[in-house]
Amino acid sequence: MSDVQEREAESAGDGRELQLDAIVVGGGLGGLYALHRLRGLGLTARVFETGSGVGGTWFWNRYPGARCDVESMEYSYAFDDDLQQEWKWPERYGTQPEILRYINHVADRFDLRRDVILNARVVSAVFDPARAMWTVRTDRGDVARAPFCIMATGNLSTPRVPDFKGIETFKGRWYHSGLWPHEGVDFSGLRVGVIGTGSSGVQMIPLIAAAAKHLHVFQRTANFSLPARNGPMDLEIEQTHKAEYPARRAAAYETPFGIAGFPPPVKSALEATPEERDAKYEAKWAEGGSISFLYSYNDLLVNQAANDTASEFVRDKIRSIVRDPAVAELLAPKDHPIGTKRLCLDTNYYETYNRDNVTLVDVGSSPIQEITATGVRTADAEYELDAIVFATGFDAMTGALREIDIRVGNGPTLAETWAGGPVTYLGLMVSGFPNMFTITGPGSPSVKTQMIVAIEQHMDWIADCLAAMRARGMRRIEPSVEAERDWVRHVNEIADGTLYPLANSWYVGANIPGKPRVFMPYVGGFALYKKTCDAVAENGYEGFVMSR
Ligand SMILES: Cc1cc2nc3c(=O)[nH]c(=O)nc-3n(C[C@H](O)[C@H](O)[C@H](O)COP(=O)(O)OP(=O)(O)OC[C@H]3O[C@@H](n4cnc5c(N)ncnc54)[C@H](O)[C@@H]3O)c2cc1C
């Protein structure tokens, strides 16, 4: 048993009925920080987590090449300076095992584990309005009651395997990137099919290609990917960063994506000459990273003509890397402006298509008809495979919440309330669901930021709110219908002023058949969002209704 596994087993819950001050659902970065802050307020709390370990995303997504797209020095908690000074990240971008090690270290360092109940999926959360009390039940019989419930269930925590006909007949093994076996998978000598070319697909494809006998990549739509330029941590960069940590963390709060170190561009792409633009994009391509590239000019996400210049630059790069022109053309995205779907970062992704053992299959023009006993059948061919990997993403942003039976008394469930798409006030609370907070919920910047910044900002706000309620003797809080309606309208107006809604992305739920098309994250920028949340609190929690 590894160290981590041993600790996992020790901290499994025992099915007792618990009376608490707050219940936290989800044991990822969000849930653990929630627990830490709640304890700081002197409140009793427990975290319920489906998995057999803490870590959330970084516990589940163990596929080859799984890695953070935000640089290690940024993608970490800011709440404790000793922690950020002492932790050493070995690479520019953290790998999944490294980030999971970090999260486990945090759980031990802050003695969080004793209040985390593992292997416990929350199946229902019901609020009793008379007692102002949530009752939460898990799939293994735990019952917990508390006046407050904090949903830290994650934006990308509900893996989605498409409903392919015949999947149960497949004689080989199949995997989903977000439910990867802990013991790893040995693809050597196998004929492997990867379905999906989003962030996870782009990260795993080069590594699976290197191991497999043959790799077929089934691509429905091409995504833009930029080179990560990963490498060992530069010690000078690390030292400078650590010396400047407090200032950098504060500066991150003043940025749109919650990441400091990228001066906001002041110029339009259309004001630059083609030569200037090429030189700029070339430098950004060489530097690596997505924020830096999208920060080449100030209008890449709001002006189609400006965006076209950046999109075409990357398409040309793909054409220059991939030797077969037909394959290059298939890999060059043409259905969305760059940056309007999650922009991938890769190491040798496009180069992988020059390998003799890799074949790109265009399932946009010839869709997958069924999974057979021996592989995949598309409209015009059959592919024999020993293993299939679904890199098909998640029911993003609302999936985990919709799976829980959340209701107030005998009222409608949250899933029913959100049948037309999620409605929240600030992505923090839902009208009609008192005393339930959502960490990085839909309607907040969430997935459009460095998410640990967003998590800390949300939980800090929630902790301040709980303290303010206690000081005023209040027991109940929820947003007013008007505040929620105005916020939803504002989130939509901001999105409509950008190019984001043009893409069929998971930001609008396009990867889930039947999911209402609503732009879910707030894209007005993290800085503006935080100022709004702060102003709401300063104005006596404007838009919220508190009662005794
Ligand atoms: C492959 C991948 C790469 C990513 N890369 C980046 C990146 O580069 N930068 C970035 O900022 N973000 C990235 N993210 C987003 C990442 O999810 C967040 O950065 C962060 O880990 C979110 O933490 P969280 O605690 O909010 O959610 P999660 O880490 O998703 O944790 C939620 C937890 O809640 C649990 N849960 C859900 N429902 C229930 C239930 N009913 N009962 C009990 N437990 C439940 C889940 O099991 C999960 O463990 C990436 C995500 C993925 C999937």
Short mmCIF file of C-alpha atoms in Angstrom, two decimals, residues 41-400:
data_model
loop_
_atom_site.label_atom_id
_atom_site.label_comp_id
_atom_site.label_asym_id
_atom_site.label_seq_id
_atom_site.Cartn_x
_atom_site.Cartn_y
_atom_site.Cartn_z
CA LEU A 41 -14.68 30.33 12.21
CA GLY A 42 -14.94 27.78 14.99
CA LEU A 43 -17.62 25.81 13.12
CA THR A 44 -17.97 22.05 13.05
CA ALA A 45 -17.97 20.64 9.54
CA ARG A 46 -17.45 17.47 7.54
CA VAL A 47 -16.53 16.99 3.92
CA PHE A 48 -18.24 14.17 2.01
CA GLU A 49 -16.32 12.88 -0.98
CA THR A 50 -17.25 10.17 -3.49
CA GLY A 51 -13.66 9.19 -4.15
CA SER A 52 -11.41 7.08 -1.95
CA GLY A 53 -9.01 9.99 -1.61
CA VAL A 54 -8.95 13.77 -1.56
CA GLY A 55 -7.89 15.83 -4.59
CA GLY A 56 -10.95 16.01 -6.84
CA THR A 57 -9.84 16.57 -10.44
CA TRP A 58 -6.31 15.50 -9.57
CA PHE A 59 -7.50 12.35 -7.83
CA TRP A 60 -9.65 11.19 -10.75
CA ASN A 61 -7.80 12.32 -13.90
CA ARG A 62 -4.77 10.02 -13.93
CA TYR A 63 -4.48 9.52 -17.68
CA PRO A 64 -1.05 9.68 -19.31
CA GLY A 65 0.10 13.27 -19.66
CA ALA A 66 -2.51 14.73 -17.27
CA ARG A 67 -1.13 18.07 -16.28
CA CYS A 68 -2.13 21.58 -15.31
CA ASP A 69 -2.25 24.27 -18.01
CA VAL A 70 -1.52 27.01 -15.51
CA GLU A 71 2.06 27.34 -14.35
CA SER A 72 2.94 25.61 -11.09
CA MET A 73 3.98 28.78 -9.30
CA GLU A 74 0.46 30.15 -9.84
CA TYR A 75 -1.65 27.00 -9.54
CA SER A 76 -1.48 26.56 -5.78
CA TYR A 77 -3.19 27.88 -2.67
CA ALA A 78 -2.31 31.42 -1.63
CA PHE A 79 -3.81 31.34 1.87
CA ASP A 80 -0.68 30.29 3.71
CA ASP A 81 2.64 31.91 2.95
CA ASP A 82 4.75 29.21 4.63
CA LEU A 83 3.07 26.62 2.44
CA GLN A 84 3.76 28.46 -0.80
CA GLN A 85 7.33 29.25 0.26
CA GLU A 86 8.16 25.69 1.26
CA TRP A 87 6.50 23.67 -1.50
CA LYS A 88 8.80 22.94 -4.44
CA TRP A 89 7.29 22.36 -7.86
CA PRO A 90 9.67 20.36 -10.05
CA GLU A 91 8.31 21.49 -13.43
CA ARG A 92 6.95 24.62 -15.08
CA TYR A 93 3.50 22.96 -15.24
CA GLY A 94 2.43 20.55 -12.52
CA THR A 95 1.75 16.94 -13.43
CA GLN A 96 -1.29 15.17 -12.02
CA PRO A 97 0.78 13.05 -9.57
CA GLU A 98 2.63 16.14 -8.38
CA ILE A 99 -0.54 18.17 -7.83
CA LEU A 100 -2.17 15.24 -6.03
CA ARG A 101 0.91 14.97 -3.80
CA TYR A 102 0.57 18.67 -3.04
CA ILE A 103 -3.13 18.37 -2.16
CA ASN A 104 -2.41 15.42 0.13
CA HIS A 105 0.36 17.43 1.75
CA VAL A 106 -2.11 20.29 2.37
CA ALA A 107 -4.65 17.84 3.84
CA ASP A 108 -2.01 16.58 6.30
CA ARG A 109 -0.37 19.90 7.02
CA PHE A 110 -3.67 21.49 8.06
CA ASP A 111 -4.96 18.32 9.70
CA LEU A 112 -7.97 18.26 7.38
CA ARG A 113 -8.28 14.51 6.92
CA ARG A 114 -10.03 13.78 10.21
CA ASP A 115 -13.09 15.69 8.98
CA VAL A 116 -13.18 14.22 5.48
CA ILE A 117 -15.46 11.24 4.90
CA LEU A 118 -14.33 9.34 1.84
CA ASN A 119 -16.13 6.81 -0.35
CA ALA A 120 -19.34 8.70 0.41
CA ARG A 121 -21.36 10.09 -2.49
CA VAL A 122 -23.96 12.60 -1.43
CA VAL A 123 -27.24 11.55 -3.03
CA SER A 124 -29.63 14.03 -1.45
CA ALA A 125 -29.65 17.35 0.34
CA VAL A 126 -33.02 18.46 1.68
CA PHE A 127 -33.64 21.74 3.50
CA ASP A 128 -36.27 21.91 6.21
CA PRO A 129 -37.52 25.50 6.12
CA ALA A 130 -39.13 25.28 9.58
CA ARG A 131 -35.84 24.38 11.26
CA ALA A 132 -33.55 26.06 8.73
CA MET A 133 -31.62 22.82 8.51
CA TRP A 134 -30.10 20.81 5.68
CA THR A 135 -30.15 17.03 5.86
CA VAL A 136 -27.61 15.36 3.64
CA ARG A 137 -27.57 11.65 2.89
CA THR A 138 -24.90 9.57 1.22
CA ASP A 139 -25.08 6.41 -0.87
CA ARG A 140 -23.72 4.36 2.04
CA GLY A 141 -26.17 5.58 4.64
CA ASP A 142 -24.46 8.56 6.29
CA VAL A 143 -26.87 11.22 7.49
CA ALA A 144 -25.64 14.67 8.41
CA ARG A 145 -27.60 17.74 9.45
CA ALA A 146 -26.39 21.33 9.44
CA PRO A 147 -27.82 24.80 8.89
CA PHE A 148 -25.39 25.40 6.02
CA CYS A 149 -24.41 23.32 3.03
CA ILE A 150 -21.48 24.16 0.80
CA MET A 151 -21.36 22.53 -2.60
CA ALA A 152 -17.73 22.08 -3.67
CA THR A 153 -18.72 19.46 -6.21
CA GLY A 154 -16.49 20.74 -9.03
CA ASN A 155 -17.10 22.04 -12.52
CA LEU A 156 -15.43 19.15 -14.32
CA SER A 157 -16.24 16.22 -12.07
CA THR A 158 -19.02 14.38 -13.91
CA PRO A 159 -17.32 12.37 -16.66
CA ARG A 160 -19.38 11.89 -19.75
CA VAL A 161 -19.19 8.71 -21.81
CA PRO A 162 -21.25 9.24 -24.93
CA ASP A 163 -24.16 6.94 -25.33
CA PHE A 164 -22.63 4.88 -28.15
CA LYS A 165 -24.65 1.93 -29.31
CA GLY A 166 -22.93 -1.38 -28.60
CA ILE A 167 -20.44 -0.19 -25.97
CA GLU A 168 -21.36 -3.14 -23.76
CA THR A 169 -20.36 -5.58 -26.51
CA PHE A 170 -16.76 -4.37 -26.78
CA LYS A 171 -14.39 -7.23 -25.92
CA GLY A 172 -11.38 -5.04 -25.15
CA ARG A 173 -11.00 -2.59 -22.26
CA TRP A 174 -12.34 0.94 -22.32
CA TYR A 175 -11.47 3.92 -20.16
CA HIS A 176 -12.61 7.48 -19.51
CA SER A 177 -9.94 10.13 -18.92
CA GLY A 178 -11.74 11.32 -15.80
CA LEU A 179 -12.10 7.86 -14.23
CA TRP A 180 -8.62 6.53 -14.87
CA PRO A 181 -7.53 3.29 -13.12
CA HIS A 182 -5.16 3.99 -10.24
CA GLU A 183 -2.80 1.23 -11.28
CA GLY A 184 -2.32 2.89 -14.69
CA VAL A 185 -2.81 1.33 -18.10
CA ASP A 186 -0.14 -0.35 -20.19
CA PHE A 187 -0.92 0.29 -23.86
CA SER A 188 2.24 -1.29 -25.23
CA GLY A 189 1.61 -3.51 -28.22
CA LEU A 190 -2.09 -2.58 -28.32
CA ARG A 191 -4.29 -1.09 -31.02
CA VAL A 192 -5.80 1.88 -29.23
CA GLY A 193 -8.56 4.29 -30.17
CA VAL A 194 -8.84 7.71 -28.50
CA ILE A 195 -12.22 9.36 -28.94
CA GLY A 196 -12.11 13.11 -28.37
CA THR A 197 -9.53 15.81 -28.95
CA GLY A 198 -10.18 18.35 -26.19
CA SER A 199 -7.65 19.20 -23.46
CA SER A 200 -7.39 15.65 -22.09
CA GLY A 201 -7.15 14.04 -25.54
CA VAL A 202 -4.47 16.50 -26.60
CA GLN A 203 -2.44 15.74 -23.47
CA MET A 204 -2.68 11.95 -23.66
CA ILE A 205 -2.42 11.35 -27.44
CA PRO A 206 1.37 11.86 -27.77
CA LEU A 207 2.06 9.52 -24.84
CA ILE A 208 -0.37 6.81 -25.89
CA ALA A 209 1.02 6.99 -29.44
CA ALA A 210 4.50 6.39 -28.09
CA ALA A 211 3.36 3.27 -26.21
CA ALA A 212 0.74 1.72 -28.49
CA LYS A 213 1.20 -0.49 -31.52
CA HIS A 214 -1.21 1.74 -33.40
CA LEU A 215 -3.32 4.71 -32.35
CA HIS A 216 -6.49 5.81 -34.10
CA VAL A 217 -7.64 9.27 -33.03
CA PHE A 218 -11.35 9.83 -33.62
CA GLN A 219 -11.88 13.56 -34.03
CA ARG A 220 -15.30 15.17 -34.36
CA THR A 221 -14.14 18.77 -34.21
CA ALA A 222 -10.60 20.08 -34.09
CA ASN A 223 -9.46 22.21 -31.16
CA PHE A 224 -6.73 24.80 -31.08
CA SER A 225 -3.66 23.79 -29.12
CA LEU A 226 -0.57 25.79 -28.27
CA PRO A 227 2.81 24.49 -27.16
CA ALA A 228 3.15 24.38 -23.36
CA ARG A 229 6.97 24.57 -23.48
CA ASN A 230 7.12 22.58 -20.29
CA GLY A 231 10.43 21.86 -18.64
CA PRO A 232 12.13 21.62 -15.27
CA MET A 233 11.40 24.53 -12.96
CA ASP A 234 13.82 27.37 -13.58
CA LEU A 235 15.35 27.97 -10.14
CA GLU A 236 15.80 31.67 -10.71
CA ILE A 237 12.15 32.06 -11.72
CA GLU A 238 11.12 30.06 -8.67
CA GLN A 239 13.19 32.21 -6.30
CA THR A 240 11.97 35.49 -7.74
CA HIS A 241 8.39 34.28 -7.71
CA LYS A 242 8.63 33.20 -4.08
CA ALA A 243 10.18 36.50 -3.07
CA GLU A 244 7.29 38.29 -4.74
CA TYR A 245 4.52 35.87 -3.80
CA PRO A 246 2.33 38.17 -1.66
CA ALA A 247 2.45 40.95 -4.25
CA ARG A 248 1.83 38.51 -7.10
CA ARG A 249 -1.15 36.92 -5.37
CA ALA A 250 -2.62 40.36 -4.75
CA ALA A 251 -1.95 41.32 -8.36
CA ALA A 252 -3.74 38.17 -9.58
CA TYR A 253 -6.92 39.56 -8.03
CA GLU A 254 -6.68 42.53 -10.36
CA THR A 255 -6.57 40.46 -13.54
CA PRO A 256 -9.29 38.96 -15.76
CA PHE A 257 -8.06 35.35 -15.44
CA GLY A 258 -6.72 35.43 -11.88
CA ILE A 259 -3.14 35.09 -13.06
CA ALA A 260 -0.54 37.81 -12.53
CA GLY A 261 2.51 38.50 -14.65
CA PHE A 262 0.86 39.22 -17.97
CA PRO A 263 0.53 42.95 -18.60
CA PRO A 264 -2.87 43.60 -20.18
CA PRO A 265 -2.52 44.39 -23.88
CA VAL A 266 -3.53 47.86 -24.97
CA LYS A 267 -3.51 47.47 -28.72
CA SER A 268 -5.98 45.95 -31.17
CA ALA A 269 -4.71 43.20 -33.46
CA LEU A 270 -6.11 45.26 -36.32
CA GLU A 271 -3.91 48.24 -35.49
CA ALA A 272 -0.78 46.15 -36.01
CA THR A 273 0.79 45.45 -39.41
CA PRO A 274 0.76 41.81 -40.57
CA GLU A 275 4.54 41.66 -39.96
CA GLU A 276 4.18 43.04 -36.44
CA ARG A 277 1.39 40.58 -35.69
CA ASP A 278 3.35 37.62 -36.97
CA ALA A 279 6.38 38.60 -34.90
CA LYS A 280 4.22 38.95 -31.80
CA TYR A 281 2.39 35.63 -32.30
CA GLU A 282 5.69 33.92 -33.11
CA ALA A 283 7.20 35.17 -29.83
CA LYS A 284 4.15 34.02 -27.86
CA TRP A 285 4.21 30.62 -29.61
CA ALA A 286 7.87 30.25 -28.61
CA GLU A 287 7.17 31.33 -25.02
CA GLY A 288 4.33 28.79 -24.52
CA GLY A 289 1.11 29.12 -22.54
CA SER A 290 -2.39 30.21 -23.41
CA ILE A 291 -2.91 33.43 -21.43
CA SER A 292 0.21 34.95 -22.91
CA PHE A 293 -0.96 34.11 -26.43
CA LEU A 294 -4.49 35.43 -25.93
CA TYR A 295 -2.96 38.55 -24.42
CA SER A 296 -1.17 39.35 -27.67
CA TYR A 297 -3.83 41.97 -28.38
CA ASN A 298 -6.75 43.40 -26.48
CA ASP A 299 -9.52 42.31 -28.86
CA LEU A 300 -8.84 38.67 -29.67
CA LEU A 301 -11.88 37.50 -27.72
CA VAL A 302 -14.26 40.26 -28.76
CA ASN A 303 -13.57 41.01 -32.43
CA GLN A 304 -13.89 38.33 -35.09
CA ALA A 305 -11.51 40.01 -37.56
CA ALA A 306 -8.88 40.42 -34.84
CA ASN A 307 -9.36 36.83 -33.74
CA ASP A 308 -9.03 35.61 -37.34
CA THR A 309 -5.43 36.83 -37.40
CA ALA A 310 -4.51 34.72 -34.36
CA SER A 311 -6.58 31.72 -35.48
CA GLU A 312 -4.96 31.76 -38.91
CA PHE A 313 -1.48 32.02 -37.36
CA VAL A 314 -2.09 28.83 -35.39
CA ARG A 315 -3.69 27.07 -38.38
CA ASP A 316 -0.55 27.90 -40.37
CA LYS A 317 1.61 26.48 -37.58
CA ILE A 318 -0.39 23.24 -37.75
CA ARG A 319 0.10 23.14 -41.52
CA SER A 320 3.84 23.64 -41.08
CA ILE A 321 4.18 20.88 -38.46
CA VAL A 322 1.94 18.13 -39.86
CA ARG A 323 3.49 16.64 -42.98
CA ASP A 324 0.35 15.22 -44.60
CA PRO A 325 -1.59 18.27 -45.88
CA ALA A 326 -4.96 16.50 -45.65
CA VAL A 327 -4.35 15.57 -42.01
CA ALA A 328 -3.11 19.09 -41.24
CA GLU A 329 -6.30 20.56 -42.73
CA LEU A 330 -8.44 18.28 -40.57
CA LEU A 331 -6.49 19.30 -37.47
CA ALA A 332 -6.79 23.01 -38.25
CA PRO A 333 -9.92 24.25 -36.42
CA LYS A 334 -12.29 26.29 -38.56
CA ASP A 335 -15.55 26.13 -36.65
CA HIS A 336 -14.72 28.47 -33.77
CA PRO A 337 -12.54 31.48 -33.01
CA ILE A 338 -9.37 30.65 -31.08
CA GLY A 339 -9.85 30.94 -27.31
CA THR A 340 -13.63 30.51 -27.36
CA LYS A 341 -13.33 26.84 -26.47
CA ARG A 342 -10.91 25.81 -23.75
CA LEU A 343 -7.56 26.45 -25.40
CA CYS A 344 -5.39 23.34 -25.13
CA LEU A 345 -1.70 23.26 -24.24
CA ASP A 346 0.38 20.40 -25.50
CA THR A 347 3.75 18.78 -25.81
CA ASN A 348 4.25 17.40 -29.33
CA TYR A 349 0.55 17.05 -30.11
CA TYR A 350 0.62 18.01 -33.78
CA GLU A 351 4.01 16.29 -34.30
CA THR A 352 2.38 13.03 -33.18
CA TYR A 353 0.39 12.92 -36.43
CA ASN A 354 3.67 12.49 -38.33
CA ARG A 355 4.18 9.09 -36.70
CA ASP A 356 3.56 6.01 -38.84
CA ASN A 357 1.52 4.39 -36.08
CA VAL A 358 -1.02 7.22 -35.77
CA THR A 359 -4.14 7.67 -37.90
CA LEU A 360 -6.57 10.56 -37.62
CA VAL A 361 -10.17 9.56 -38.28
CA ASP A 362 -12.59 12.35 -39.15
CA VAL A 363 -15.79 11.42 -37.36
CA GLY A 364 -17.20 14.86 -38.12
CA SER A 365 -17.84 13.80 -41.70
CA SER A 366 -18.26 10.09 -40.99
CA PRO A 367 -19.76 9.73 -37.51
CA ILE A 368 -19.27 6.79 -35.19
CA GLN A 369 -22.23 4.44 -35.69
CA GLU A 370 -21.47 1.96 -32.98
CA ILE A 371 -18.90 0.29 -30.81
CA THR A 372 -18.62 -3.33 -31.89
CA ALA A 373 -17.14 -6.35 -30.16
CA THR A 374 -13.85 -5.63 -31.92
CA GLY A 375 -13.66 -1.87 -32.22
CA VAL A 376 -15.37 1.15 -33.68
CA ARG A 377 -17.60 1.33 -36.75
CA THR A 378 -18.04 4.69 -38.43
CA ALA A 379 -20.38 5.51 -41.28
CA ASP A 380 -17.85 4.24 -43.80
CA ALA A 381 -15.21 2.08 -42.10
CA GLU A 382 -14.51 -0.33 -39.28
CA TYR A 383 -11.50 0.00 -36.95
CA GLU A 384 -10.18 -2.96 -34.98
CA LEU A 385 -9.10 -1.95 -31.50
CA ASP A 386 -7.87 -3.60 -28.30
CA ALA A 387 -8.59 -0.58 -26.10
CA ILE A 388 -10.74 2.53 -26.35
CA VAL A 389 -10.16 5.75 -24.43
CA PHE A 390 -12.98 8.24 -24.09
CA ALA A 391 -11.53 11.71 -23.80
CA THR A 392 -15.05 13.03 -24.14
CA GLY A 393 -15.08 15.45 -21.25
CA PHE A 394 -17.63 16.21 -18.59
CA ASP A 395 -21.17 17.34 -17.96
CA ALA A 396 -19.53 20.61 -17.05
CA MET A 397 -20.43 23.15 -14.39
CA THR A 398 -23.88 21.82 -13.49
CA GLY A 399 -23.53 18.03 -13.89
CA ALA A 400 -22.49 17.18 -10.32
#
